[in-house]
Amino acid sequence: MTPSDENECRQMLYTGYHYNDGPSAVRYPRGNAVGVELTPLEKTTNWQRHCEASW
């Protein structure tokens, strides 16, 4: 998983931490955060559905 901003990074770390069916990896982005609005972690994201479908 490769996040494009801090919100996606946060969501991907959450998804990877709770994924128990195999390994997961997140590539940290370079540079500084830009201050995007963070969404609630409990909300299902496209990344969660994508990860579940690919495994």
PDB file of N, CA and C in Angstrom:
ATOM      1  N   MET A   1       0.851  -1.162   0.000  1.00  0.00           N
ATOM      2  CA  MET A   1       0.000   0.000   0.000  1.00  0.00           C
ATOM      3  C   MET A   1       0.901   1.230   0.000  1.00  0.00           C
ATOM      4  N   THR A   2       0.528   2.204  -0.797  1.00  0.00           N
ATOM      5  CA  THR A   2       1.295   3.445  -0.888  1.00  0.00           C
ATOM      6  C   THR A   2       0.349   4.629  -0.717  1.00  0.00           C
ATOM      7  N   PRO A   3       0.337   5.258   0.449  1.00  0.00           N
ATOM      8  CA  PRO A   3      -0.565   6.377   0.687  1.00  0.00           C
ATOM      9  C   PRO A   3      -0.111   7.644  -0.028  1.00  0.00           C
ATOM     10  N   SER A   4      -1.069   8.482  -0.390  1.00  0.00           N
ATOM     11  CA  SER A   4      -0.741   9.741  -1.055  1.00  0.00           C
ATOM     12  C   SER A   4      -0.781  10.937  -0.105  1.00  0.00           C
ATOM     13  N   ASP A   5      -1.363  10.769   1.081  1.00  0.00           N
ATOM     14  CA  ASP A   5      -1.380  11.835   2.080  1.00  0.00           C
ATOM     15  C   ASP A   5      -1.472  11.212   3.471  1.00  0.00           C
ATOM     16  N   GLU A   6      -1.451  12.062   4.497  1.00  0.00           N
ATOM     17  CA  GLU A   6      -1.422  11.533   5.866  1.00  0.00           C
ATOM     18  C   GLU A   6      -2.701  10.811   6.256  1.00  0.00           C
ATOM     19  N   ASN A   7      -3.837  11.203   5.689  1.00  0.00           N
ATOM     20  CA  ASN A   7      -5.075  10.501   5.998  1.00  0.00           C
ATOM     21  C   ASN A   7      -5.043   9.074   5.446  1.00  0.00           C
ATOM     22  N   GLU A   8      -4.611   8.913   4.200  1.00  0.00           N
ATOM     23  CA  GLU A   8      -4.500   7.568   3.627  1.00  0.00           C
ATOM     24  C   GLU A   8      -3.469   6.741   4.378  1.00  0.00           C
ATOM     25  N   CYS A   9      -2.369   7.365   4.789  1.00  0.00           N
ATOM     26  CA  CYS A   9      -1.342   6.647   5.547  1.00  0.00           C
ATOM     27  C   CYS A   9      -1.930   6.128   6.859  1.00  0.00           C
ATOM     28  N   ARG A  10      -2.664   6.973   7.539  1.00  0.00           N
ATOM     29  CA  ARG A  10      -3.302   6.584   8.800  1.00  0.00           C
ATOM     30  C   ARG A  10      -4.289   5.438   8.587  1.00  0.00           C
ATOM     31  N   GLN A  11      -5.106   5.548   7.541  1.00  0.00           N
ATOM     32  CA  GLN A  11      -6.081   4.503   7.248  1.00  0.00           C
ATOM     33  C   GLN A  11      -5.392   3.185   6.882  1.00  0.00           C
ATOM     34  N   MET A  12      -4.318   3.255   6.108  1.00  0.00           N
ATOM     35  CA  MET A  12      -3.616   2.039   5.696  1.00  0.00           C
ATOM     36  C   MET A  12      -2.907   1.373   6.862  1.00  0.00           C
ATOM     37  N   LEU A  13      -2.334   2.161   7.762  1.00  0.00           N
ATOM     38  CA  LEU A  13      -1.713   1.585   8.951  1.00  0.00           C
ATOM     39  C   LEU A  13      -2.759   0.885   9.813  1.00  0.00           C
ATOM     40  N   TYR A  14      -3.922   1.504   9.946  1.00  0.00           N
ATOM     41  CA  TYR A  14      -5.021   0.907  10.704  1.00  0.00           C
ATOM     42  C   TYR A  14      -5.472  -0.406  10.058  1.00  0.00           C
ATOM     43  N   THR A  15      -5.650  -0.383   8.736  1.00  0.00           N
ATOM     44  CA  THR A  15      -6.072  -1.581   8.006  1.00  0.00           C
ATOM     45  C   THR A  15      -5.029  -2.682   8.112  1.00  0.00           C
ATOM     46  N   GLY A  16      -3.763  -2.335   7.910  1.00  0.00           N
ATOM     47  CA  GLY A  16      -2.688  -3.318   7.996  1.00  0.00           C
ATOM     48  C   GLY A  16      -2.557  -3.917   9.380  1.00  0.00           C
ATOM     49  N   TYR A  17      -2.763  -3.107  10.402  1.00  0.00           N
ATOM     50  CA  TYR A  17      -2.669  -3.591  11.780  1.00  0.00           C
ATOM     51  C   TYR A  17      -3.773  -4.597  12.089  1.00  0.00           C
ATOM     52  N   HIS A  18      -4.957  -4.358  11.568  1.00  0.00           N
ATOM     53  CA  HIS A  18      -6.096  -5.223  11.859  1.00  0.00           C
ATOM     54  C   HIS A  18      -6.274  -6.365  10.863  1.00  0.00           C
ATOM     55  N   TYR A  19      -5.444  -6.436   9.843  1.00  0.00           N
ATOM     56  CA  TYR A  19      -5.520  -7.513   8.856  1.00  0.00           C
ATOM     57  C   TYR A  19      -4.770  -8.719   9.406  1.00  0.00           C
ATOM     58  N   ASN A  20      -5.471  -9.837   9.634  1.00  0.00           N
ATOM     59  CA  ASN A  20      -4.881 -11.002  10.288  1.00  0.00           C
ATOM     60  C   ASN A  20      -4.695 -12.202   9.374  1.00  0.00           C
ATOM     61  N   ASP A  21      -4.973 -12.070   8.087  1.00  0.00           N
ATOM     62  CA  ASP A  21      -4.915 -13.214   7.182  1.00  0.00           C
ATOM     63  C   ASP A  21      -3.613 -13.318   6.405  1.00  0.00           C
ATOM     64  N   GLY A  22      -2.626 -12.535   6.729  1.00  0.00           N
ATOM     65  CA  GLY A  22      -1.347 -12.581   6.028  1.00  0.00           C
ATOM     66  C   GLY A  22      -0.568 -11.301   6.276  1.00  0.00           C
ATOM     67  N   PRO A  23       0.573 -11.169   5.620  1.00  0.00           N
ATOM     68  CA  PRO A  23       1.393  -9.969   5.820  1.00  0.00           C
ATOM     69  C   PRO A  23       0.788  -8.746   5.130  1.00  0.00           C
ATOM     70  N   SER A  24       1.157  -7.594   5.617  1.00  0.00           N
ATOM     71  CA  SER A  24       0.769  -6.343   4.971  1.00  0.00           C
ATOM     72  C   SER A  24       1.943  -5.378   5.077  1.00  0.00           C
ATOM     73  N   ALA A  25       2.037  -4.464   4.142  1.00  0.00           N
ATOM     74  CA  ALA A  25       3.135  -3.493   4.132  1.00  0.00           C
ATOM     75  C   ALA A  25       2.612  -2.137   3.686  1.00  0.00           C
ATOM     76  N   VAL A  26       3.161  -1.098   4.296  1.00  0.00           N
ATOM     77  CA  VAL A  26       2.827   0.270   3.928  1.00  0.00           C
ATOM     78  C   VAL A  26       4.132   0.990   3.617  1.00  0.00           C
ATOM     79  N   ARG A  27       4.213   1.609   2.461  1.00  0.00           N
ATOM     80  CA  ARG A  27       5.377   2.412   2.091  1.00  0.00           C
ATOM     81  C   ARG A  27       5.100   3.842   2.530  1.00  0.00           C
ATOM     82  N   TYR A  28       5.935   4.342   3.429  1.00  0.00           N
ATOM     83  CA  TYR A  28       5.740   5.695   3.935  1.00  0.00           C
ATOM     84  C   TYR A  28       6.075   6.720   2.854  1.00  0.00           C
ATOM     85  N   PRO A  29       5.242   7.749   2.702  1.00  0.00           N
ATOM     86  CA  PRO A  29       5.530   8.781   1.701  1.00  0.00           C
ATOM     87  C   PRO A  29       6.659   9.703   2.158  1.00  0.00           C
ATOM     88  N   ARG A  30       7.338  10.305   1.208  1.00  0.00           N
ATOM     89  CA  ARG A  30       8.378  11.288   1.519  1.00  0.00           C
ATOM     90  C   ARG A  30       7.748  12.647   1.755  1.00  0.00           C
ATOM     91  N   GLY A  31       8.495  13.490   2.409  1.00  0.00           N
ATOM     92  CA  GLY A  31       8.067  14.877   2.558  1.00  0.00           C
ATOM     93  C   GLY A  31       7.219  15.116   3.789  1.00  0.00           C
ATOM     94  N   ASN A  32       6.724  16.314   3.870  1.00  0.00           N
ATOM     95  CA  ASN A  32       5.918  16.744   5.010  1.00  0.00           C
ATOM     96  C   ASN A  32       4.438  16.508   4.748  1.00  0.00           C
ATOM     97  N   ALA A  33       3.693  16.451   5.830  1.00  0.00           N
ATOM     98  CA  ALA A  33       2.241  16.339   5.722  1.00  0.00           C
ATOM     99  C   ALA A  33       1.680  17.686   5.279  1.00  0.00           C
ATOM    100  N   VAL A  34       0.543  17.648   4.627  1.00  0.00           N
ATOM    101  CA  VAL A  34      -0.051  18.886   4.119  1.00  0.00           C
ATOM    102  C   VAL A  34      -1.259  19.335   4.929  1.00  0.00           C
ATOM    103  N   GLY A  35      -1.685  18.559   5.902  1.00  0.00           N
ATOM    104  CA  GLY A  35      -2.784  18.967   6.768  1.00  0.00           C
ATOM    105  C   GLY A  35      -4.172  18.672   6.237  1.00  0.00           C
ATOM    106  N   VAL A  36      -4.380  17.506   5.642  1.00  0.00           N
ATOM    107  CA  VAL A  36      -5.718  17.153   5.174  1.00  0.00           C
ATOM    108  C   VAL A  36      -6.588  16.739   6.353  1.00  0.00           C
ATOM    109  N   GLU A  37      -7.903  16.800   6.166  1.00  0.00           N
ATOM    110  CA  GLU A  37      -8.843  16.409   7.213  1.00  0.00           C
ATOM    111  C   GLU A  37      -8.805  14.892   7.391  1.00  0.00           C
ATOM    112  N   LEU A  38      -8.721  14.434   8.641  1.00  0.00           N
ATOM    113  CA  LEU A  38      -8.671  13.002   8.942  1.00  0.00           C
ATOM    114  C   LEU A  38     -10.084  12.454   9.076  1.00  0.00           C
ATOM    115  N   THR A  39     -10.329  11.289   8.482  1.00  0.00           N
ATOM    116  CA  THR A  39     -11.629  10.639   8.578  1.00  0.00           C
ATOM    117  C   THR A  39     -11.608   9.640   9.725  1.00  0.00           C
ATOM    118  N   PRO A  40     -12.766   9.271  10.262  1.00  0.00           N
ATOM    119  CA  PRO A  40     -12.805   8.292  11.352  1.00  0.00           C
ATOM    120  C   PRO A  40     -12.213   6.954  10.914  1.00  0.00           C
ATOM    121  N   LEU A  41     -11.470   6.308  11.807  1.00  0.00           N
ATOM    122  CA  LEU A  41     -10.828   5.041  11.480  1.00  0.00           C
ATOM    123  C   LEU A  41     -11.820   3.906  11.314  1.00  0.00           C
ATOM    124  N   GLU A  42     -12.968   3.970  11.956  1.00  0.00           N
ATOM    125  CA  GLU A  42     -13.934   2.883  11.884  1.00  0.00           C
ATOM    126  C   GLU A  42     -14.627   2.823  10.532  1.00  0.00           C
ATOM    127  N   LYS A  43     -14.578   3.902   9.773  1.00  0.00           N
ATOM    128  CA  LYS A  43     -15.242   3.948   8.476  1.00  0.00           C
ATOM    129  C   LYS A  43     -14.477   3.075   7.476  1.00  0.00           C
ATOM    130  N   THR A  44     -15.189   2.191   6.772  1.00  0.00           N
ATOM    131  CA  THR A  44     -14.563   1.340   5.765  1.00  0.00           C
ATOM    132  C   THR A  44     -14.118   2.193   4.592  1.00  0.00           C
ATOM    133  N   THR A  45     -12.895   1.969   4.154  1.00  0.00           N
ATOM    134  CA  THR A  45     -12.345   2.752   3.055  1.00  0.00           C
ATOM    135  C   THR A  45     -12.173   1.887   1.819  1.00  0.00           C
ATOM    136  N   ASN A  46     -11.917   2.516   0.706  1.00  0.00           N
ATOM    137  CA  ASN A  46     -11.624   1.778  -0.521  1.00  0.00           C
ATOM    138  C   ASN A  46     -10.396   0.907  -0.342  1.00  0.00           C
ATOM    139  N   TRP A  47      -9.413   1.358   0.441  1.00  0.00           N
ATOM    140  CA  TRP A  47      -8.197   0.575   0.662  1.00  0.00           C
ATOM    141  C   TRP A  47      -8.508  -0.707   1.411  1.00  0.00           C
ATOM    142  N   GLN A  48      -9.397  -0.652   2.392  1.00  0.00           N
ATOM    143  CA  GLN A  48      -9.761  -1.865   3.123  1.00  0.00           C
ATOM    144  C   GLN A  48     -10.421  -2.864   2.186  1.00  0.00           C
ATOM    145  N   ARG A  49     -11.340  -2.409   1.364  1.00  0.00           N
ATOM    146  CA  ARG A  49     -12.009  -3.307   0.422  1.00  0.00           C
ATOM    147  C   ARG A  49     -11.014  -3.856  -0.593  1.00  0.00           C
ATOM    148  N   HIS A  50     -10.095  -3.031  -1.050  1.00  0.00           N
ATOM    149  CA  HIS A  50      -9.080  -3.466  -2.009  1.00  0.00           C
ATOM    150  C   HIS A  50      -8.177  -4.526  -1.388  1.00  0.00           C
ATOM    151  N   CYS A  51      -7.744  -4.313  -0.164  1.00  0.00           N
ATOM    152  CA  CYS A  51      -6.867  -5.284   0.504  1.00  0.00           C
ATOM    153  C   CYS A  51      -7.584  -6.602   0.735  1.00  0.00           C
ATOM    154  N   GLU A  52      -8.833  -6.541   1.162  1.00  0.00           N
ATOM    155  CA  GLU A  52      -9.585  -7.767   1.405  1.00  0.00           C
ATOM    156  C   GLU A  52      -9.814  -8.530   0.105  1.00  0.00           C
ATOM    157  N   ALA A  53     -10.039  -7.824  -0.987  1.00  0.00           N
ATOM    158  CA  ALA A  53     -10.281  -8.482  -2.269  1.00  0.00           C
ATOM    159  C   ALA A  53      -9.010  -9.100  -2.840  1.00  0.00           C
ATOM    160  N   SER A  54      -7.860  -8.481  -2.578  1.00  0.00           N
ATOM    161  CA  SER A  54      -6.620  -8.982  -3.167  1.00  0.00           C
ATOM    162  C   SER A  54      -6.076 -10.195  -2.434  1.00  0.00           C
ATOM    163  N   TRP A  55      -6.483 -10.413  -1.207  1.00  0.00           N
ATOM    164  CA  TRP A  55      -5.980 -11.570  -0.453  1.00  0.00           C
ATOM    165  C   TRP A  55      -6.925 -12.700  -0.684  1.00  0.00           C
TER     166      TRP A  55
END
